[in-house]
Each structure stands twice: as C-alpha cells, then as structure tokens.
Short mmCIF file of C-alpha atoms in Angstrom, two decimals:
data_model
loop_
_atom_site.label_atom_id
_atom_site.label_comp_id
_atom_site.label_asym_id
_atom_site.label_seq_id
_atom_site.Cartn_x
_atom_site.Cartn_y
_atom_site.Cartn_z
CA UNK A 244 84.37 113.03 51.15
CA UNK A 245 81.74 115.42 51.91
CA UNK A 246 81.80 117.55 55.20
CA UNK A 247 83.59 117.43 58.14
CA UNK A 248 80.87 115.72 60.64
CA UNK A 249 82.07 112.42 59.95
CA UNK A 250 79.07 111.35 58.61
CA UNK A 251 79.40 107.98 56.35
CA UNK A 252 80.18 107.67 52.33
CA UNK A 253 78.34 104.91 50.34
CA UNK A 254 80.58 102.12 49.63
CA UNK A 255 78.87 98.79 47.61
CA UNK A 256 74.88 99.86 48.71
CA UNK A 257 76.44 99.90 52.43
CA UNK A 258 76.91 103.14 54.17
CA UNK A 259 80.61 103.19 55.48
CA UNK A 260 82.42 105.97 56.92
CA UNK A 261 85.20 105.44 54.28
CA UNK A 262 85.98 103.66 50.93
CA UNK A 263 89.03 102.85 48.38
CA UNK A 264 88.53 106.39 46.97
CA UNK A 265 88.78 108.01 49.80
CA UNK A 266 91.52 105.63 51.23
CA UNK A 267 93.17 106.49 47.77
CA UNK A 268 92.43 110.34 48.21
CA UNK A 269 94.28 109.56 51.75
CA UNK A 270 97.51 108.39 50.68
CA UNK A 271 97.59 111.44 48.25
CA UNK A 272 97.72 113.39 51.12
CA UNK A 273 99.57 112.03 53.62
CA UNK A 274 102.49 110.43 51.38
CA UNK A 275 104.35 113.86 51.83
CA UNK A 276 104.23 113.40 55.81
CA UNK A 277 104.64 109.53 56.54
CA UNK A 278 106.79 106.88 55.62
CA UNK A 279 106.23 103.82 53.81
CA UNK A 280 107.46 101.34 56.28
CA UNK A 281 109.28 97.77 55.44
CA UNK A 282 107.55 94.25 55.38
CA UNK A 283 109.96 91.94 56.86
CA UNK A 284 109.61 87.98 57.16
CA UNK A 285 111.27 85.40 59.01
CA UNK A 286 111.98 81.88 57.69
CA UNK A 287 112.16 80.82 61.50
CA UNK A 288 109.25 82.31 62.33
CA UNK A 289 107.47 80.33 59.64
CA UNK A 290 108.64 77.51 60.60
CA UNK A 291 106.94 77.92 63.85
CA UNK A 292 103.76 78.98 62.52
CA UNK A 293 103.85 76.82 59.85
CA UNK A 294 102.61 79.77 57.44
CA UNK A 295 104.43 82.43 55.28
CA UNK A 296 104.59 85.77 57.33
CA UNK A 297 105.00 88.97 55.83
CA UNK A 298 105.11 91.89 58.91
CA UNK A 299 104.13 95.42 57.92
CA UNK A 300 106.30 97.38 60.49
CA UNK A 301 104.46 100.46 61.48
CA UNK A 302 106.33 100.57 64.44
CA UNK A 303 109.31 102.39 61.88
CA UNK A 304 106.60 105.12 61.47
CA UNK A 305 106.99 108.28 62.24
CA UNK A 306 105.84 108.55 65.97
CA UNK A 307 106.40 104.98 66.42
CA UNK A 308 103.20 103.86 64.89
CA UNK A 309 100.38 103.92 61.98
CA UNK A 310 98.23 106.73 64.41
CA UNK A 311 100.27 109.19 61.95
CA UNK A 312 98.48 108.24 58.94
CA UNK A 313 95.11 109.13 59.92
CA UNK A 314 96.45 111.66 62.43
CA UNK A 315 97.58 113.36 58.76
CA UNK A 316 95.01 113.14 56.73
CA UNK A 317 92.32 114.34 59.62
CA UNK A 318 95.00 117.41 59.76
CA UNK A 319 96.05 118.19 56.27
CA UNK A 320 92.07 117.78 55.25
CA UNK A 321 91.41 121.18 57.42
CA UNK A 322 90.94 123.89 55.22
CA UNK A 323 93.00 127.21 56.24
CA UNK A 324 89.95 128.55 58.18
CA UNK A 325 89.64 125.59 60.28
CA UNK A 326 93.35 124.92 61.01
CA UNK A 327 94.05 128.27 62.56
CA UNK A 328 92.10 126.95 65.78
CA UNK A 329 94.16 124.28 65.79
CA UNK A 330 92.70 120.60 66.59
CA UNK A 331 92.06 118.35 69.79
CA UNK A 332 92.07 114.93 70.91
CA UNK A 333 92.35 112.43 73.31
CA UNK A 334 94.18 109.62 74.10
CA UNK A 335 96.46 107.66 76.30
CA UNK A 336 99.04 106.97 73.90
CA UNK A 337 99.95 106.84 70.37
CA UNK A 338 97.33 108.80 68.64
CA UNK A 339 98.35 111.50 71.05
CA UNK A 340 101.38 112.11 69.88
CA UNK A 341 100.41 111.36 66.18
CA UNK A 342 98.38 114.07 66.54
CA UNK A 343 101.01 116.35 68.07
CA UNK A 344 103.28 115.59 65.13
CA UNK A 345 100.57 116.00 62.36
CA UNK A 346 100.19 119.34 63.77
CA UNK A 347 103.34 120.32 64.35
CA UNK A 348 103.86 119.26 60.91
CA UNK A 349 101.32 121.62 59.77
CA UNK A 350 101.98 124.31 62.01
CA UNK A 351 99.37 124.23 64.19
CA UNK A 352 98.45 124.28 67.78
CA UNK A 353 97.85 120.58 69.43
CA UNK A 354 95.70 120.43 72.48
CA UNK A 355 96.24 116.45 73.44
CA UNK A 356 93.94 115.50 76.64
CA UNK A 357 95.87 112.36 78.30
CA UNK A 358 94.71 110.08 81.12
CA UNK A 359 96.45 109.98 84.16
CA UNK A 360 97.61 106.17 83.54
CA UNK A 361 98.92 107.07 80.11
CA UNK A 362 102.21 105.16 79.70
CA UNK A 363 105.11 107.43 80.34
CA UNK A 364 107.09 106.79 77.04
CA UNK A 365 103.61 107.93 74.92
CA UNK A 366 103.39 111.32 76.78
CA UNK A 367 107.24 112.15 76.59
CA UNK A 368 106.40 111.47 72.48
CA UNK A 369 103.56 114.20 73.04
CA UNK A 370 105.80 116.82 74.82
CA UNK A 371 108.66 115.63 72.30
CA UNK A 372 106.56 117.31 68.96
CA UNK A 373 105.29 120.10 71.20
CA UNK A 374 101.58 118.90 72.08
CA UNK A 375 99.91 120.90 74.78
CA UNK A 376 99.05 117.80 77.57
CA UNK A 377 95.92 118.56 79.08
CA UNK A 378 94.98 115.92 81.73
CA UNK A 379 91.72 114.05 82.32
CA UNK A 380 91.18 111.19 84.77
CA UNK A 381 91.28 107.78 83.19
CA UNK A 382 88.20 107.21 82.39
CA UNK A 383 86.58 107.63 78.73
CA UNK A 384 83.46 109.62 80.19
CA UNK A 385 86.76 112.01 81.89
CA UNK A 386 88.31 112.15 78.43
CA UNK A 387 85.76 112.89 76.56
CA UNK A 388 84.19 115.99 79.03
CA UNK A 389 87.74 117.35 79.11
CA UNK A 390 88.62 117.57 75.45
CA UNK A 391 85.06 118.95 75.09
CA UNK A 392 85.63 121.91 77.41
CA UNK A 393 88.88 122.54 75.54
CA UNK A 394 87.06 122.30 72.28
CA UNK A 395 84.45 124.78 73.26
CA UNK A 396 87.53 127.10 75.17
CA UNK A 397 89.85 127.49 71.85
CA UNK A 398 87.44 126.35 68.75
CA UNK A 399 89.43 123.35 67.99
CA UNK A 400 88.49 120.65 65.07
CA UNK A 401 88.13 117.49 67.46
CA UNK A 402 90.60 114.43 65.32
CA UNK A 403 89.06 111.48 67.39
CA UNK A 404 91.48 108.56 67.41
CA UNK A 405 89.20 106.24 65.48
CA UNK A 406 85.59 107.42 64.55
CA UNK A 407 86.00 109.76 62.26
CA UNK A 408 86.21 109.15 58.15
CA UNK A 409 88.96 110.71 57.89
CA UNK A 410 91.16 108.92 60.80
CA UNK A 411 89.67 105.38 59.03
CA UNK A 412 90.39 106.38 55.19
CA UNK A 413 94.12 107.33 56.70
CA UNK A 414 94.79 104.03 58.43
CA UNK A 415 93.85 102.28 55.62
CA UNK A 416 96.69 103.00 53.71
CA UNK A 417 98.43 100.61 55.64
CA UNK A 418 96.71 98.31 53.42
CA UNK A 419 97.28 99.96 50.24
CA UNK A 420 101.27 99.55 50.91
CA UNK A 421 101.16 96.41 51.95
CA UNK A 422 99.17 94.89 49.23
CA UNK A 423 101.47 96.84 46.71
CA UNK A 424 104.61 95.07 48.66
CA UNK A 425 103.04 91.86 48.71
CA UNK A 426 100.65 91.27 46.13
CA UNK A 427 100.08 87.37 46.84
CA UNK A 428 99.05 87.86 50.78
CA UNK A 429 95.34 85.79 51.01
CA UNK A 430 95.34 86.98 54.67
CA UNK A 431 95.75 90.10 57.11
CA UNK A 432 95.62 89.87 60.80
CA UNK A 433 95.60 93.30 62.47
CA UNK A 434 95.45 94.35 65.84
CA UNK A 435 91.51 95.65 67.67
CA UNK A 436 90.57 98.14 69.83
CA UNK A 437 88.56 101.20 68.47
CA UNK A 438 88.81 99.98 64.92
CA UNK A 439 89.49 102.36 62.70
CA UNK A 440 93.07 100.65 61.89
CA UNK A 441 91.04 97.32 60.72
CA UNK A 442 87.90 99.17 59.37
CA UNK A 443 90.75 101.43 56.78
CA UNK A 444 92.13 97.87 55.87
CA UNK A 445 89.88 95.93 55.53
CA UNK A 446 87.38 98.46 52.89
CA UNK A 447 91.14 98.72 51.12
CA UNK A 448 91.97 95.19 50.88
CA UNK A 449 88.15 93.60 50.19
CA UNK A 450 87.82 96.35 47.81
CA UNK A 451 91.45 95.33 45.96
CA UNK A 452 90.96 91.37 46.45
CA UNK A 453 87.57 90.39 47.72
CA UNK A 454 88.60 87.00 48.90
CA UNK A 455 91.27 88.37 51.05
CA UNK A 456 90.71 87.28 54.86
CA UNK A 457 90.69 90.06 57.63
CA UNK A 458 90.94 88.69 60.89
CA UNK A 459 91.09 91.07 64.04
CA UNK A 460 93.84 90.21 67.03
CA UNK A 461 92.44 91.59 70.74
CA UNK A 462 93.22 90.79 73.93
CA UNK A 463 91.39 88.47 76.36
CA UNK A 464 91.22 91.26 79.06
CA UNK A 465 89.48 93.77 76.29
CA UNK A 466 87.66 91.09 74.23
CA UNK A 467 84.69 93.89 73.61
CA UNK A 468 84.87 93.48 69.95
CA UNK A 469 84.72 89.49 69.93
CA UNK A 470 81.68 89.99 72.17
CA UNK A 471 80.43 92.52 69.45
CA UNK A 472 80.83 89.95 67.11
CA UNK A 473 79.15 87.44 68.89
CA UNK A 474 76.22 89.21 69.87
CA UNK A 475 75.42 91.42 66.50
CA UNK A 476 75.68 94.85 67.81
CA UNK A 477 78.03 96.97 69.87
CA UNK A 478 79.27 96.00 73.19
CA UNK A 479 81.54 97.85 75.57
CA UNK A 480 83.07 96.56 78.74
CA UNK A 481 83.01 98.05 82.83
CA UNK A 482 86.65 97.92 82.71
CA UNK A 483 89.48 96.80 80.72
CA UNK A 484 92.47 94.65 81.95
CA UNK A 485 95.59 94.14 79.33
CA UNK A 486 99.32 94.67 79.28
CA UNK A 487 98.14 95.75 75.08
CA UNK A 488 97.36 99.45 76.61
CA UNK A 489 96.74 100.37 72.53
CA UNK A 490 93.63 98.29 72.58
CA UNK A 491 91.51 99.50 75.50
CA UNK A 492 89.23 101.65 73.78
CA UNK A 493 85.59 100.23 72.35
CA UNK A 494 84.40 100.56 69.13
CA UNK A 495 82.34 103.37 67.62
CA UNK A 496 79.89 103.57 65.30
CA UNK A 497 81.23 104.07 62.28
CA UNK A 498 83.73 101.54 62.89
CA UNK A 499 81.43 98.84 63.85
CA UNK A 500 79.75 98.42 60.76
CA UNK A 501 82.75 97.81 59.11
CA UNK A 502 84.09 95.31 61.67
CA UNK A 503 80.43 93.56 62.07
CA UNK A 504 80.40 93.20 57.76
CA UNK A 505 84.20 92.85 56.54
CA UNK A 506 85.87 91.31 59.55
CA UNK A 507 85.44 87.25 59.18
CA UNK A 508 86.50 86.81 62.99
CA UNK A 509 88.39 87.53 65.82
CA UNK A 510 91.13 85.94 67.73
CA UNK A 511 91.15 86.63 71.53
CA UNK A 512 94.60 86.02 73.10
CA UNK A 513 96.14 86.62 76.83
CA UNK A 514 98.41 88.51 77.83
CA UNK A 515 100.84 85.77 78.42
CA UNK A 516 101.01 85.40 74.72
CA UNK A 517 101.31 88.95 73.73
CA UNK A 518 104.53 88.99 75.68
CA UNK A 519 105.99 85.71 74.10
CA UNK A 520 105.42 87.21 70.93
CA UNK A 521 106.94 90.70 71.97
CA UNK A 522 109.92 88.42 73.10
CA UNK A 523 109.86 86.72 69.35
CA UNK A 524 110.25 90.02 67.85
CA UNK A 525 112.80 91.17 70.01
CA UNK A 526 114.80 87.91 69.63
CA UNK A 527 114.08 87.07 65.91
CA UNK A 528 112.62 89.65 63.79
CA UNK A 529 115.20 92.07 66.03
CA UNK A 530 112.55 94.26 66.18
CA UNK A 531 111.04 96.78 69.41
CA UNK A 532 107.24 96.18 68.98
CA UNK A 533 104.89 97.16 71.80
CA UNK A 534 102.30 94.58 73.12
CA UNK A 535 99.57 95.81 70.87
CA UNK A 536 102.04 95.53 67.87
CA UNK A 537 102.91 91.88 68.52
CA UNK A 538 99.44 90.89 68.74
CA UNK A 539 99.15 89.80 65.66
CA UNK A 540 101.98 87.19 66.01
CA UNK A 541 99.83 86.24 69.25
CA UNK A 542 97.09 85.15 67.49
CA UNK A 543 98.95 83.40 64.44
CA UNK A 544 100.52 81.66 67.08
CA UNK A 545 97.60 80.14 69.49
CA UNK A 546 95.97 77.13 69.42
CA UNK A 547 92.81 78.74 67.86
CA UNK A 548 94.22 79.71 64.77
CA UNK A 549 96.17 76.68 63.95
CA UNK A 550 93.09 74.50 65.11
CA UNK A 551 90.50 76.33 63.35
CA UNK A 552 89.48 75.05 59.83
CA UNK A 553 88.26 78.12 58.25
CA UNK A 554 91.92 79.44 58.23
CA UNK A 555 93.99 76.15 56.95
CA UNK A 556 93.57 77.97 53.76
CA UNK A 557 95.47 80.92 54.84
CA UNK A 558 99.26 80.24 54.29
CA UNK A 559 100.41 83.72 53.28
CA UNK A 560 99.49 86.15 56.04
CA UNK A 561 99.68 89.66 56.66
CA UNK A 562 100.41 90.90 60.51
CA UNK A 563 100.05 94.53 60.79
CA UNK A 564 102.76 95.25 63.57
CA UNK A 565 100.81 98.59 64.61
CA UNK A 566 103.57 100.40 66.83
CA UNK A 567 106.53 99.85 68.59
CA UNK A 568 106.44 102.36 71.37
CA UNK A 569 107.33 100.24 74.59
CA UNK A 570 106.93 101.12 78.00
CA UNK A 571 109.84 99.44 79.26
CA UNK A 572 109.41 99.61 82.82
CA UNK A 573 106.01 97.89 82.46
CA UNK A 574 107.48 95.25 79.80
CA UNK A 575 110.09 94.29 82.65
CA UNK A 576 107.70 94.00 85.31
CA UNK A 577 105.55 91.73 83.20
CA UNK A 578 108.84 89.62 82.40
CA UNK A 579 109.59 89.28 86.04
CA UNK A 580 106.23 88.00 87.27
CA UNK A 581 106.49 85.35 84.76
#
C-alpha cells in the first residue's frame, strides 16, 4: 500500500485511494480484531418492499458499528516505531470509540477529540475502552485545529474517520463478507456521509461482480453528496440538519472519486423516514439500529426507489445496517414530536 500519507493506489487506470488487494490485505489484518457480523432477512419486510432483503448487521460489531474495521487496519498497519506515539482522531461518534478500541486493542494510547454535541451514548463508548476525550467545539474547522495541536503536542499518527487508504480498504470488508454470505445480491445500498464506508464497498464489490449496483442512502438535511453528484465535483454544506448524526460529515478527496465513478446514485430521504425504518427494525427485524443504520431501509422504502426504473431490476438487495449505537433520549424525543 505504499506509505503512510494516504496518497492513492492505481486501481483499473484510475487512481483510488484503495483497491481489492488492499481491501483483501485488510481483512488479513483485522479478522483477528473484528467480528464477522450476521445477514438477517425478513419475509415481512419483503413483502413491503416488494424485494429480497439481505441486512448486513454491523451494528453486532464490536463498538456497535463497522468504524472498527478501518479503525483496525489504520492501527494494526503502524509499524512499532509509529505506534508508540499512539494515534489521534476526531469525531462525534462512532469512529471515536472505534478508534479507542483499536488502540486499546493494540495497546496504545488514544487521543479522541469530540464535539461538544457528540451524542452522549458515543462518548460513554469512548471513556468505556479508555480513549483520552479531548474536546473541540462543534464545528469541523474546531475539530480539525484541535486534533492538530494534539498531534503536534504527543507525535500521534492522525486515523481520520474516512480519508485515509487505510480507513477505506478496512470498511470495505464489509463487502467482502457480505458477498461471501450472499453470493446472488445484484444490489447494495449503504449509508453516506464522509464515504469511506461506500468507497471500501463499492471498489470490493465492482471489483468481485462488476454489474453489481451501489446506491448511497443520505439524509435530506445532509444531502451534500447528492449535490456532489449532481454537480460533478465536491460540495459541502453551511450546516447540517438530521436526526442520522453518523452522516454529517462531507466527503474528502479520496473518497469522492470513488463515489463520483462507482456510485450509480443516491437516494435522499427525511428524517421522518429514517425513524419509521428505525421503528421497522425495532419491531420486525428485533434489531437496535441507530438512524444512520436504518437508512438504508429508508431509502428501499420511499417512493423514489420503487418509482425509479433504473432499479426495477434490483430484486436482491444488500442494506448495510452501519451501527446500532442509539441515543435514546434523542430517539424518544423524535417519537414524541411525531
């Protein structure tokens, strides 16, 4: 993978920050430290989708979601040298504590910089594998000078939740699994935000079935990455306004290439029908999944999907259910208001 800048690997004559070997150099690593989570399916469910549904559960992952995966690899990469300094990120929620447990894992010192608004459950999973919580105000300029000072104060290797090779090459062994549980999927929907979860699967699915469909899930109050879409090159947004808290951060440059070339489209949903799909896990799969987990569902379920005739093709579908770490206090004030 070359050195530790996160500068891009060729993959196909286009420079991408990651590719099947590396995504297959990935799971080498990290299968000692992660789980391979369960793909469960419900024949209600596809009855009201009117498609076959297979749900990878990453919200059975350790920390309560996939951030482990490329939380690992970034970690278990270091050489001796390097880890000794320990590493630093930031983040407002589950990368944070991925990142925490990676290290802790490894033995290392965690420096996790958390905005103030973090939700409360994410930074009691930061304290919970010993992470030391540095705060910044919320917003990403805040984040970003903070976990700089405390990279230049204590040496730390900086594991950025998303834009980094190594983060993208570990997420997308989501995709390995789940095309080794489910061979005959033509379609994965997964959730977006600063997409290295979609850019991992989607260079590991195209790469194993080039026909297979990636569609990206986001929210209508952080719809950066439709706009991205729409207007050919990177867009990011004043503010951000979503219940999905996972999905607030913008894409990066090594992630939009991967998301402007492999991605066929994106589904914008509100938040309305994140939480009826949160309420369809809860009440039918029996499963906790947070609102940037169910998003998937979301978007299988609105009127865009099952309108739309580039996807009446897709009747066996993927849904990456990316964490399950629920802020309950929020989740019941959202129910409420309804």
């Amino acid at each position: 993978m070359g050195s530790r800048d996160g500068s891009g690997v060729s993959t196909g004559g286009q420079d991408y920050a990651a590719d099947i070997d590396s995504i297959r150099e990935a799971q080498a690593r990290i299968t000692p430290h992660v789980h391979r989570t369960p793909v469960l399916s419900s024949t209600s469910i596809d009855a009201v989708a009117g498609k076959q549904l297979f749900f990878k559960c990453e919200c059975f992952q350790k920390a309560g979601a996939f951030k482990i995966r490329g939380a690992s690899n970034s970690i278990f990469a270091l050489d001796d040298e390097q880890a000794s300094k320990g590493v630093v990120t930031h983040s407002s929620g589950n990368h944070a504590a991925a990142v925490a447990l990676a290290a802790k894992l490894r033995g290392i010192p965690a420096h996790i910089v958390i905005p103030k608004n973090a939700p409360a459950c994410k930074v009691d999973n930061v304290r919970r594998y010993g992470g030391n919580i540095i705060w910044s105000d919320v917003s990403i300029e805040s984040r970003e000078s903070v976990c700089k000072r405390v990279q230049e104060e204590t040496g730390a290797v900086l594991v950025h939740p998303f834009n980094n090779k190594y983060t993208i090459s570990g997420q997308g062994t989501v995709s390995l699994e789940l095309l080794e549980q489910v061979p005959e999927i033509d379609t994965i929907i997964v959730p977006i935000s600063g997409g290295g979860l979609i850019s991992g699967v989607a260079l590991a699915a195209k790469a194993i079935n080039p026909s297979i469909r990636i569609l990206a899930a986001e929210p209508k109050g952080a719809d950066d990455s439709a706009q991205s879409k729409a207007a050919g090159k990177i867009i990011t947004l004043p503010s951000t306004n979503t219940i999905a808290d996972g999905l607030r951060a913008f894409l990066g440059d090594l992630t939009w290439p991967v998301v402007r070339d492999l991605v066929d489209d994106i589904i914008v949903v509100d938040d309305n029908a994140i939480v009826d799909a949160m309420k369809m896990c809860y009440e039918i799969l029996k499963v906790a999944v947070e609102p940037s987990g169910a998003i998937g569902l979301a978007a299988v379920m609105s009127d865009e999907f099952k309108q739309s005739s580039a996807w009446h093709e897709s009747s066996k579908i993927g849904i990456i259910v990316s964490g399950g770490n629920v802020d309950l206090g929020v989740l019941w004030e959202s129910l409420y208001k309804r």
